[in-house]
Coordinates of C-alpha atoms and ligand atoms in Angstrom, one line a residue:
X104 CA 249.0 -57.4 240.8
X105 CA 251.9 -57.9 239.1
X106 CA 253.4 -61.4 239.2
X107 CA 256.0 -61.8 241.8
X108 CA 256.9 -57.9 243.3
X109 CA 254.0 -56.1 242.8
X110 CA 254.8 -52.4 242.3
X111 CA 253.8 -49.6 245.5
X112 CA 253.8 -46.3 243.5
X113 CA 254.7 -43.4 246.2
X114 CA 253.9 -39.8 244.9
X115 CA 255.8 -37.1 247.8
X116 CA 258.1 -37.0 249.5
X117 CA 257.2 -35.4 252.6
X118 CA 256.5 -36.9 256.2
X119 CA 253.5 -39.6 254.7
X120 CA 255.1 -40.7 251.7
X121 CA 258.9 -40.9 253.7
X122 CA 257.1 -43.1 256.7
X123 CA 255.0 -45.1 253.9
X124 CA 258.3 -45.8 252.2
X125 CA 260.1 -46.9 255.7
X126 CA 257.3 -49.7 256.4
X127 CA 257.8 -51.2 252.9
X128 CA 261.5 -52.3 253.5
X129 CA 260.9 -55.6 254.4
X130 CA 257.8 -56.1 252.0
X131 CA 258.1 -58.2 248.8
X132 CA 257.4 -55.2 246.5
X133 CA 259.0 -52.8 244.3
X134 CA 258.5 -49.4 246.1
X135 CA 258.8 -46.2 243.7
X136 CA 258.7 -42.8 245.5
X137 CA 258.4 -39.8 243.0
X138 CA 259.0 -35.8 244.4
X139 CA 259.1 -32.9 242.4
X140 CA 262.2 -32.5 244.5
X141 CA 265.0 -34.9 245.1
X142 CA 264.9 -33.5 248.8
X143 CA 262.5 -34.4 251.8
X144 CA 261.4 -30.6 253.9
X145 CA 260.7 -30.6 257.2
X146 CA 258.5 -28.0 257.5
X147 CA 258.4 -27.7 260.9
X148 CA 261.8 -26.0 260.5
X149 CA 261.5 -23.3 257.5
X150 CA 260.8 -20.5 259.5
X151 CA 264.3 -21.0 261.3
X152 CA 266.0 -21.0 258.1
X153 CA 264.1 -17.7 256.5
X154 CA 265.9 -16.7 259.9
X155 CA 269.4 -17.7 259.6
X156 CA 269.8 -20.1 262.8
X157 CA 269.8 -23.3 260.7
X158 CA 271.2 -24.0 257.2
X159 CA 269.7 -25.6 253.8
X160 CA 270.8 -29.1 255.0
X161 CA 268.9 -29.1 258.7
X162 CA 265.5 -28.8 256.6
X163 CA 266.2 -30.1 253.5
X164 CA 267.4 -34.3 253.0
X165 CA 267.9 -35.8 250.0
X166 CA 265.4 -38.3 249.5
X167 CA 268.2 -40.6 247.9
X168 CA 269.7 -40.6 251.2
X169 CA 266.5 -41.7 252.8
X170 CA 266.1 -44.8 251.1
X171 CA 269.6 -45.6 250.7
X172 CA 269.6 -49.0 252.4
X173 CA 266.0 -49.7 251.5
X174 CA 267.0 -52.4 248.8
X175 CA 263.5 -52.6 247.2
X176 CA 263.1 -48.6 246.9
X177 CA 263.7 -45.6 244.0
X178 CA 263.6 -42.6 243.8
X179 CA 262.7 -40.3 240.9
X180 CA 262.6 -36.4 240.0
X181 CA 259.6 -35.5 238.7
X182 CA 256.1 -33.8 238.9
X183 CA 253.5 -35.7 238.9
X184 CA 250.7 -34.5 235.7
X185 CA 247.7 -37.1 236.1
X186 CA 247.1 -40.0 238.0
X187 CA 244.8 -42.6 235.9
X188 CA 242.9 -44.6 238.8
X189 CA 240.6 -47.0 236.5
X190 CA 243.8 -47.6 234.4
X191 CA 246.1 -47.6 237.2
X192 CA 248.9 -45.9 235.9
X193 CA 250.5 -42.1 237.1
X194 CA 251.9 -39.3 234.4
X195 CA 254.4 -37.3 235.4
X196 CA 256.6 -34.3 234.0
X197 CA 260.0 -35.4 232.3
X198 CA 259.5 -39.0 233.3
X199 CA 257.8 -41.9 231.1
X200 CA 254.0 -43.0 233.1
X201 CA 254.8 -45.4 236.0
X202 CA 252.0 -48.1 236.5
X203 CA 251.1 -49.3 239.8
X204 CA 249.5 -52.3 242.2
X205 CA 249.0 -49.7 245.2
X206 CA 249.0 -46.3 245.2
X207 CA 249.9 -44.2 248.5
X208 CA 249.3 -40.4 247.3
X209 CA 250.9 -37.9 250.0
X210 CA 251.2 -34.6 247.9
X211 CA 250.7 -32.4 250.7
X212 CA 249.2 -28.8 250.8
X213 CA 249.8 -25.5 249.8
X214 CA 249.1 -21.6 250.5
X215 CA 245.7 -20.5 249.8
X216 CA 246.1 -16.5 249.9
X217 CA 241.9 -16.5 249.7
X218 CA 241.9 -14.3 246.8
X219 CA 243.9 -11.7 248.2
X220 CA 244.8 -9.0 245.8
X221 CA 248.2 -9.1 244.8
X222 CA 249.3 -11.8 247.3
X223 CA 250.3 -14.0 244.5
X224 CA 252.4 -11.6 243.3
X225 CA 253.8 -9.6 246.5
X226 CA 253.6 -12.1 249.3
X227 CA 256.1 -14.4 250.5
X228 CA 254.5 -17.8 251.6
X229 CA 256.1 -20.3 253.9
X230 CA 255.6 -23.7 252.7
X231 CA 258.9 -24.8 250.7
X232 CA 262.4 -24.5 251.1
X233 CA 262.3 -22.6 247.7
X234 CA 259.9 -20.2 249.9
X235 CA 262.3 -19.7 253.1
X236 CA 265.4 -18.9 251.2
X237 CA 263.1 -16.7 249.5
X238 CA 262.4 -14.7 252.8
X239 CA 266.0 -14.8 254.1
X240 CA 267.5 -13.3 250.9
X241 CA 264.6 -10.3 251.1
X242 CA 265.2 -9.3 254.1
X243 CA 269.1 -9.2 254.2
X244 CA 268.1 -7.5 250.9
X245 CA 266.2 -5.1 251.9
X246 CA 268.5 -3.9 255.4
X247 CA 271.9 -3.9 253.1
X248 CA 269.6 -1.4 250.9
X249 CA 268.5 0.5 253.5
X250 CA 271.6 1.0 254.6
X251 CA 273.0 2.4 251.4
X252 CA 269.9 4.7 251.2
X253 CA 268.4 5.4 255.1
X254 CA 265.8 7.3 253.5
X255 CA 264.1 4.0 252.4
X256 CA 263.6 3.4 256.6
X257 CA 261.0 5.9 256.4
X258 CA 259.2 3.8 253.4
X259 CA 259.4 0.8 255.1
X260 CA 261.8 -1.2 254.0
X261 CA 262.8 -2.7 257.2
X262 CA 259.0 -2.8 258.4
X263 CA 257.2 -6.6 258.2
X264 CA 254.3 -7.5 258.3
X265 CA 253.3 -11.7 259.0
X266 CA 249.8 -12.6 258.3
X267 CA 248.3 -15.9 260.5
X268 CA 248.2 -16.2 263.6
X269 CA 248.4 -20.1 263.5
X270 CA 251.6 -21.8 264.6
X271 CA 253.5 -20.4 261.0
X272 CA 252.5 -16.8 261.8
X273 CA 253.2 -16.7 265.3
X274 CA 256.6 -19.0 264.8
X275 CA 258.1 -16.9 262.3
X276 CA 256.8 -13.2 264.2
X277 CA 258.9 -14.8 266.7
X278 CA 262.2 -15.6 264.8
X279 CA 262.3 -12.4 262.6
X280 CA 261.7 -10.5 265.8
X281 CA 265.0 -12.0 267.5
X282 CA 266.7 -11.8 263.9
X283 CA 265.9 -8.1 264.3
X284 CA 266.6 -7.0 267.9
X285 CA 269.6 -9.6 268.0
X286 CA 271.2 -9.9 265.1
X287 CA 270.2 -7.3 262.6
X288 CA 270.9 -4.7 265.5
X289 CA 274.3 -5.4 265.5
X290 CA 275.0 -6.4 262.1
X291 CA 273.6 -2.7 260.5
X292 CA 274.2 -0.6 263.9
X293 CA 273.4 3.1 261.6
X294 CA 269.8 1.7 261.3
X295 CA 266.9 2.4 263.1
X296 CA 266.3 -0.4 265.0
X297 CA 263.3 1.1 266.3
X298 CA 261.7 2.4 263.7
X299 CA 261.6 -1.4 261.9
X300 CA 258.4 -2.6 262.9
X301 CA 257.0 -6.5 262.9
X302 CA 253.2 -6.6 262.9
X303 CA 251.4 -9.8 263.2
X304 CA 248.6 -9.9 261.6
X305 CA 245.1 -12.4 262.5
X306 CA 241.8 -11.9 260.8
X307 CA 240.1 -14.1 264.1
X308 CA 239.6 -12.4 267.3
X309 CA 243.0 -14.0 268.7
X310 CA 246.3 -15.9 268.4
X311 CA 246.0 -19.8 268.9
X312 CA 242.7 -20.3 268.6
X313 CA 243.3 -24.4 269.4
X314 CA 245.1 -23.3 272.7
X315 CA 243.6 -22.9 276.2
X316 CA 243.0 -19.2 276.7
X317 CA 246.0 -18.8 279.5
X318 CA 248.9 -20.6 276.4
X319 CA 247.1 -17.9 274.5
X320 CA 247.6 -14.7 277.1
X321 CA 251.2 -16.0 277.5
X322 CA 251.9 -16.3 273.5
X323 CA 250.8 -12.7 273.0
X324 CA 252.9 -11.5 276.0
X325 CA 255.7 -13.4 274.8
X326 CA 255.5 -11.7 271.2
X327 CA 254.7 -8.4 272.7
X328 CA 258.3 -8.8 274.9
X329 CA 260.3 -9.4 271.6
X330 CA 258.2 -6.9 270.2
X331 CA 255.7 -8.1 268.0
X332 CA 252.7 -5.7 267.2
X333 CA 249.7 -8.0 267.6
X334 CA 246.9 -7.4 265.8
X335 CA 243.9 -9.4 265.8
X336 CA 240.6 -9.1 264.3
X337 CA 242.2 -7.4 261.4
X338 CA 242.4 -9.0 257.6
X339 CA 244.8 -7.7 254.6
X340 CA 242.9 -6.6 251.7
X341 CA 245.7 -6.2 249.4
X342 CA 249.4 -6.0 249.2
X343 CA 252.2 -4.3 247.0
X344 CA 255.9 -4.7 247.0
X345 CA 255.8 -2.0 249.7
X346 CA 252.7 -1.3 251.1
X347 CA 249.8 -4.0 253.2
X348 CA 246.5 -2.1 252.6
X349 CA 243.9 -3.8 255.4
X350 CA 240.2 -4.0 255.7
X351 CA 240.0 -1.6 257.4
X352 CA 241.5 1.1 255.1
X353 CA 244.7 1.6 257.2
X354 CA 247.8 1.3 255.2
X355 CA 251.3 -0.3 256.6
X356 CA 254.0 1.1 255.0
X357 CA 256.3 -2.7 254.8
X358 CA 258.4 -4.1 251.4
X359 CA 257.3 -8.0 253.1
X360 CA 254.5 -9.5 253.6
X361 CA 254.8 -13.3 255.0
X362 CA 251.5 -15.3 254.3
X363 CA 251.2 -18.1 256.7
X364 CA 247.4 -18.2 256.9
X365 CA 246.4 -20.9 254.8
X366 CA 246.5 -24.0 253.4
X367 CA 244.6 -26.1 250.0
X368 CA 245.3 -29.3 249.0
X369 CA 247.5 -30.3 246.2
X370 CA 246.0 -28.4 243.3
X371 CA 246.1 -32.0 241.3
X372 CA 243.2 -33.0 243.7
X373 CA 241.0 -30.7 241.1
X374 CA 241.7 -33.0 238.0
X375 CA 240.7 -36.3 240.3
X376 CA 237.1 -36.7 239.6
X377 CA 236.6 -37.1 243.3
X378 CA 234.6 -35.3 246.1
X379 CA 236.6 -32.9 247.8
X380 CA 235.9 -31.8 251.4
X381 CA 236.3 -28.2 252.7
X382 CA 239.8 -27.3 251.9
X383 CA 240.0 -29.3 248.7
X384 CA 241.3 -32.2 251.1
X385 CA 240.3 -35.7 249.9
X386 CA 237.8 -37.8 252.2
X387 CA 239.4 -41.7 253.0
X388 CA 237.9 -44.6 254.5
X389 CA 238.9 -46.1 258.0
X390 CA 241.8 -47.7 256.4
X391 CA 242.9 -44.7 254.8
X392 CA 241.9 -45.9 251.5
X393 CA 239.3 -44.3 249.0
X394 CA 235.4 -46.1 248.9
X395 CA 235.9 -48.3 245.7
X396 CA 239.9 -48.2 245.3
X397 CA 241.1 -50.3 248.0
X398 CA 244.7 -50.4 246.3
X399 CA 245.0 -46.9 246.9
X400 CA 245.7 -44.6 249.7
X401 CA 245.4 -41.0 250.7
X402 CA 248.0 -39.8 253.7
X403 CA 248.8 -36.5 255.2
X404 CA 248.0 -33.2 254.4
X405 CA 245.9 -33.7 251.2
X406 CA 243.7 -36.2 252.8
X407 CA 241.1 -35.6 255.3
X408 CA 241.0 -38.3 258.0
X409 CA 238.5 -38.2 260.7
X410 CA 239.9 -39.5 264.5
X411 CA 238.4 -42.7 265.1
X412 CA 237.4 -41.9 268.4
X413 CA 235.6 -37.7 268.0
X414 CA 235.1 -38.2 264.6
X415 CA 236.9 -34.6 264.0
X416 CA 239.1 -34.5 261.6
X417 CA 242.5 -34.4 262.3
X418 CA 244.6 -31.4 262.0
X419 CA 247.1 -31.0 259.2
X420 CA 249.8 -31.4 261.0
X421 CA 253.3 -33.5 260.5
X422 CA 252.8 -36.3 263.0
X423 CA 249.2 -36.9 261.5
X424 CA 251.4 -37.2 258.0
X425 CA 253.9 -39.3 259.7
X426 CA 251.3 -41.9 261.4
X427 CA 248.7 -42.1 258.1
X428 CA 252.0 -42.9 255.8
X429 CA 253.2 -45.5 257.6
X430 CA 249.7 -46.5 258.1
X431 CA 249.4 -47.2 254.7
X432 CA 252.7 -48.7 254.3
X433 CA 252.1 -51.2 256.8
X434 CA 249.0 -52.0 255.8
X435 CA 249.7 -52.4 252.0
X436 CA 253.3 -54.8 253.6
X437 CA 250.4 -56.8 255.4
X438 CA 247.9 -57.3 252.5
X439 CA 251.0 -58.4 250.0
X440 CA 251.5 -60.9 253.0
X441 CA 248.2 -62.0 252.5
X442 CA 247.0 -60.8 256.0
X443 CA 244.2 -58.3 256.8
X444 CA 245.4 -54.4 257.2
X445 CA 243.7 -52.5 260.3
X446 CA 241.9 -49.4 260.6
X447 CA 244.2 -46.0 261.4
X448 CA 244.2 -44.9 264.7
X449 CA 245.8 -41.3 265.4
X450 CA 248.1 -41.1 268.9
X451 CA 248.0 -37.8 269.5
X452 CA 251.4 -36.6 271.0
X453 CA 250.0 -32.8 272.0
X454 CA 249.8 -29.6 270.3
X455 CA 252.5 -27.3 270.8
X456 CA 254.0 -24.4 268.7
X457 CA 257.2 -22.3 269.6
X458 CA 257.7 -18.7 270.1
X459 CA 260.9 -17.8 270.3
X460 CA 264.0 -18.7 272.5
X461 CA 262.8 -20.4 275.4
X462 CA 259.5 -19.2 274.5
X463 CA 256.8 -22.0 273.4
X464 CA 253.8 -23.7 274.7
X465 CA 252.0 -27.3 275.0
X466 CA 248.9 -28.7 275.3
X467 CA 248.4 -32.7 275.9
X468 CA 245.4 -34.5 274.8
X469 CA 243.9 -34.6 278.2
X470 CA 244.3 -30.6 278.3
X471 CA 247.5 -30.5 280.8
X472 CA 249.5 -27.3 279.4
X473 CA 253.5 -26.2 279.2
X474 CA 255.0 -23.7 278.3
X475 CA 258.7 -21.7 278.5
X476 CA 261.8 -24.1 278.3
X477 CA 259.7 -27.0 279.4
X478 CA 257.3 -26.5 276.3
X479 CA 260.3 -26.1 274.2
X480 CA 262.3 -29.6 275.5
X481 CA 258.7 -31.1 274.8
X482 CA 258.3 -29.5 271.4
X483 CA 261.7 -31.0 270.4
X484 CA 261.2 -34.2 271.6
X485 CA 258.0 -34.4 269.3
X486 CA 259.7 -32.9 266.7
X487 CA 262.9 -35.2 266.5
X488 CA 260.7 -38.6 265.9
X489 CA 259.6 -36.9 262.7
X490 CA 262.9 -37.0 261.4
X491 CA 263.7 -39.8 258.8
X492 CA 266.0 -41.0 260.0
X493 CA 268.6 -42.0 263.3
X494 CA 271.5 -40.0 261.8
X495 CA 269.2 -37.4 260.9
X496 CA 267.9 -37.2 264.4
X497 CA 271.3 -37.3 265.9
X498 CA 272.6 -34.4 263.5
X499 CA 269.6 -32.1 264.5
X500 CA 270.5 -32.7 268.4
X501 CA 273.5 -30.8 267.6
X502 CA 272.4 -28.3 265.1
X503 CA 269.2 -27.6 267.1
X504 CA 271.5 -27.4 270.5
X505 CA 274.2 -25.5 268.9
X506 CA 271.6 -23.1 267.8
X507 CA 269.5 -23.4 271.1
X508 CA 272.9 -22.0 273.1
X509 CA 274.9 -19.4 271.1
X510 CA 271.8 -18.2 269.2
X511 CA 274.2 -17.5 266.2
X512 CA 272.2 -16.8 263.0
X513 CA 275.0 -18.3 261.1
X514 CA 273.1 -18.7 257.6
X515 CA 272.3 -15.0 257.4
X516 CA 273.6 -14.2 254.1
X517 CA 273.0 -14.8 250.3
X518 CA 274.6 -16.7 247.6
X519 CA 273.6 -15.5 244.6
X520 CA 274.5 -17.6 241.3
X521 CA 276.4 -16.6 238.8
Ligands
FAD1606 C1 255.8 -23.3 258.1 C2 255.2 -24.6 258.6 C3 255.4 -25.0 259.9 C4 254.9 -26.2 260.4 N1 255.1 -26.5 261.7 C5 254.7 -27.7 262.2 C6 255.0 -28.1 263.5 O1 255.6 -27.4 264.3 N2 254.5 -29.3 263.9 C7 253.8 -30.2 263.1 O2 253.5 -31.3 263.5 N3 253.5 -29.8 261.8 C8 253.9 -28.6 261.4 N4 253.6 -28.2 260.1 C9 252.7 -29.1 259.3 C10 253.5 -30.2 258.6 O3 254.7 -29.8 258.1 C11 252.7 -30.8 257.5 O4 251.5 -31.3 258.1 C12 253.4 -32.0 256.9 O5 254.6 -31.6 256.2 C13 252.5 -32.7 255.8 O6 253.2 -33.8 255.3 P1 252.8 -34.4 253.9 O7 253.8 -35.5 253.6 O8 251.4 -34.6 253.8 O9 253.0 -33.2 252.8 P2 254.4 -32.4 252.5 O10 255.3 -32.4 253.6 O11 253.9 -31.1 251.9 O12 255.0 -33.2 251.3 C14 254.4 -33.3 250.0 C15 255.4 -33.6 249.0 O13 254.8 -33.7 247.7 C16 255.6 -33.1 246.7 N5 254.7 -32.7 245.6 C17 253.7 -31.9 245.7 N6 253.1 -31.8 244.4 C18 253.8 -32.6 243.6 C19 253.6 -33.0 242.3 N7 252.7 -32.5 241.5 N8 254.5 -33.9 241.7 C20 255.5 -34.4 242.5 N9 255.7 -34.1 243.8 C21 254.8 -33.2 244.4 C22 256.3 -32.0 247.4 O14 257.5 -31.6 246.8 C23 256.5 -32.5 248.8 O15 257.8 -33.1 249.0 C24 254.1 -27.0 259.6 C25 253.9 -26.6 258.2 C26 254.4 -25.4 257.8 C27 254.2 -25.1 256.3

């Protein structure tokens, strides 16, 4: 350790590194959080923004803001390169190498498209904010084209087709659905409506697989009512700006493809020298720290933690971020204090995953269920203790209520730069 502040090197800024960050304040150490973006996502939200109901600033926070009244905490820019455990030091892209006392690494995931031809090229994942602006601009794209030529309907310019049907795929089936049939319908009335088709698309035998069989029946019906095609036991095989060719042979005719089927850890986990377990997450220790490297820590989605009491692991999911980051944050605050850090233990709040408007469902740990408006209150209240912060919370209330009421898609349209 470094003489009197020893240095706690943060590396992401999503839910784990943000909550690690928070339960430093009061510790005597220097704390150095370091994102490739100056800007915390909230995942949770991107579909809702690829759909117009909320804006840039409802799912992305600057991370400056976050630690603003943190007096011990920075924040820098940059993307982290190599991290250098025996020498205890971190490279990074455009910023001199940082060494550290503790480590907390919370890089997250991202989209595994399982080798699917031309997904790399022609898909449009969900992970990043980058991603759902991404999506939003397409789609207006593509109906102001149509449009201008209505002979592109018949193509498929309008169709979509969203693979995963995991709480991504079904979410955003959902939200383009009520874009469509709400929005859309009014905003190009010489179009089709009709003839614009949004196909979810699940390689397993069904939606939800983690849900009790009835959450599932009422998910399909509640897709199938905004008009979702569901189709289930059926994988993509390839995909080109305008056509999804699946396993099966059938082509869709559809200029989008949303992936939200699958996740990989951080693709720095590959240059680590560690054992990876199946999804290239790392495997951590009781405390959350790796066998041999008690100074450092491995939160959230790139780590794979295993419930203390089934011995499962735990899903990769935000409140699992938020809980192991401020694990490790606490614990490393204890052990500067000289005290003994404790093992991690997961309080599972539910699983739950909306549909659409007053659509969603819930499932508690001892298996009661939810679903409709209830689910939806529920999925909120969850939802709001993963925000930062109190003001963040309090500005969500009323974007997420404003939304909630008048339904306005008020983001739906481009800025392009000049
Ligand atoms: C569309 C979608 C919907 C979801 N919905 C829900 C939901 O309803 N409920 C729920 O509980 N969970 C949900 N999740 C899951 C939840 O968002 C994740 O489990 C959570 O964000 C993981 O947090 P994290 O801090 O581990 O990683 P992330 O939030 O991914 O943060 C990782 C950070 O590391 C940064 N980073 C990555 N690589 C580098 C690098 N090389 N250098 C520097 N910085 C880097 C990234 O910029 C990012 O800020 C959803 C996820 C998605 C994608």
């Amino acid at each position: 350790m470094s003489e009197s502040h020893p240095r706690v090197l943060i590396l992401g800024g999503g839910f784990a590194g943000v909550g690690a960050a928070h339960e430093l304040a009061d510790a005597d150490a220097e704390v150095v959080l370091v994102d490739r973006h100056d800007y915390h996502t909230f995942q949770p939200l991107l579909y809702q923004l690829a759909t117009g109901l909320l804006e840039n600033t409802a799912v992305g926070h600057s991370l400056r803001d976050l630690v603003e009244r943190q007096e011990n905490a920075s924040v820098h820019k940059a993307t982290v390169t190599a991290v250098d455990f025996e020498g205890r030091e971190v490279k990074f892209d455009g910023l001199e190498p940082i060494a550290y006392d503790f480590l907390v690494l919370g890089l997250g995931a991202e989209v595994n498209f399982f080798g699917t031809e031309g997904a790399l090229e022609h898909a449009f994942p969900m992970y990043t904010l980058p991603h759902a602006v991404r999506l939003k601009e397409h789609l207006l794209e593509r109906w102001e084209v149509a449009e201008r030529d209505p002979t592109l309907v018949e193509d498929g310019a309008l169709n979509i087709v969203i693979v995963g049907g995991g709480p991504t795929g079904v979410e955003t089936a959902g939200a383009v659905a009520e874009l469509y049939r709400a929005d859309f319908a009014k905003d190009y009335p010489s179009l089709p409506q009709e003839q614009a088709r949004v196909v979810l698309v699940e390689a397993g035998r069904e939606l939800f697989p983690m849900f009790k069989p009835k959450l599932r029946d009422y998910t399909v019906k509640a897709l199938t009512e905004r008009s979702v095609e569901v189709m289930t036991d059926t994988a993509v095989a390839s995909v080109t700006p305008t056509r999804v060719t699946l396993k099966t042979g059938e082509e869709l005719k559809a200029h989008t493809l949303v992936w939200g089927a699958g996740l990989q850890g951080n693709p720095l986990v590959q240059s680590l020298g560690i054992d990876l377990q199946r999804g290239n997450r790392i495997g951590v220790g009781p405390d959350l720290t790796l066998p041999h490297l008690p100074e450092v820590y491995i939160v959230g989605d790139i780590a794979a933690i295993a419930d203390e009491k089934t011995e499962q692991i735990l899903p990769q999911l935000g409140s699992v971020a938020l809980q192991s980051g401020e694990h490790a944050g606490e614990s490393i605050a204890r052990r500067i204090a000289g005290k003994e850090a404790k093992p991690f233990r997961y309080r599972d709040k539910g699983t739950m995953a909306t549909i659409g408007r007053g659509a969603a469902v819930v499932q508690m740990l001892g298996g009661r269920t939810m679903t409709g408006r209830k689910a939806q209150v529920a999925w909120g209240t969850v939802h709001l203790a993963l925000l930062p912060t109190n003001e963040d919370r309090a500005k969500a209330v009323v974007d997420w209520s404003g939304a909630l009421m008048t339904h306005q898609r008020v983001g739906r349209f481009t800025v392009e730069s000049e």
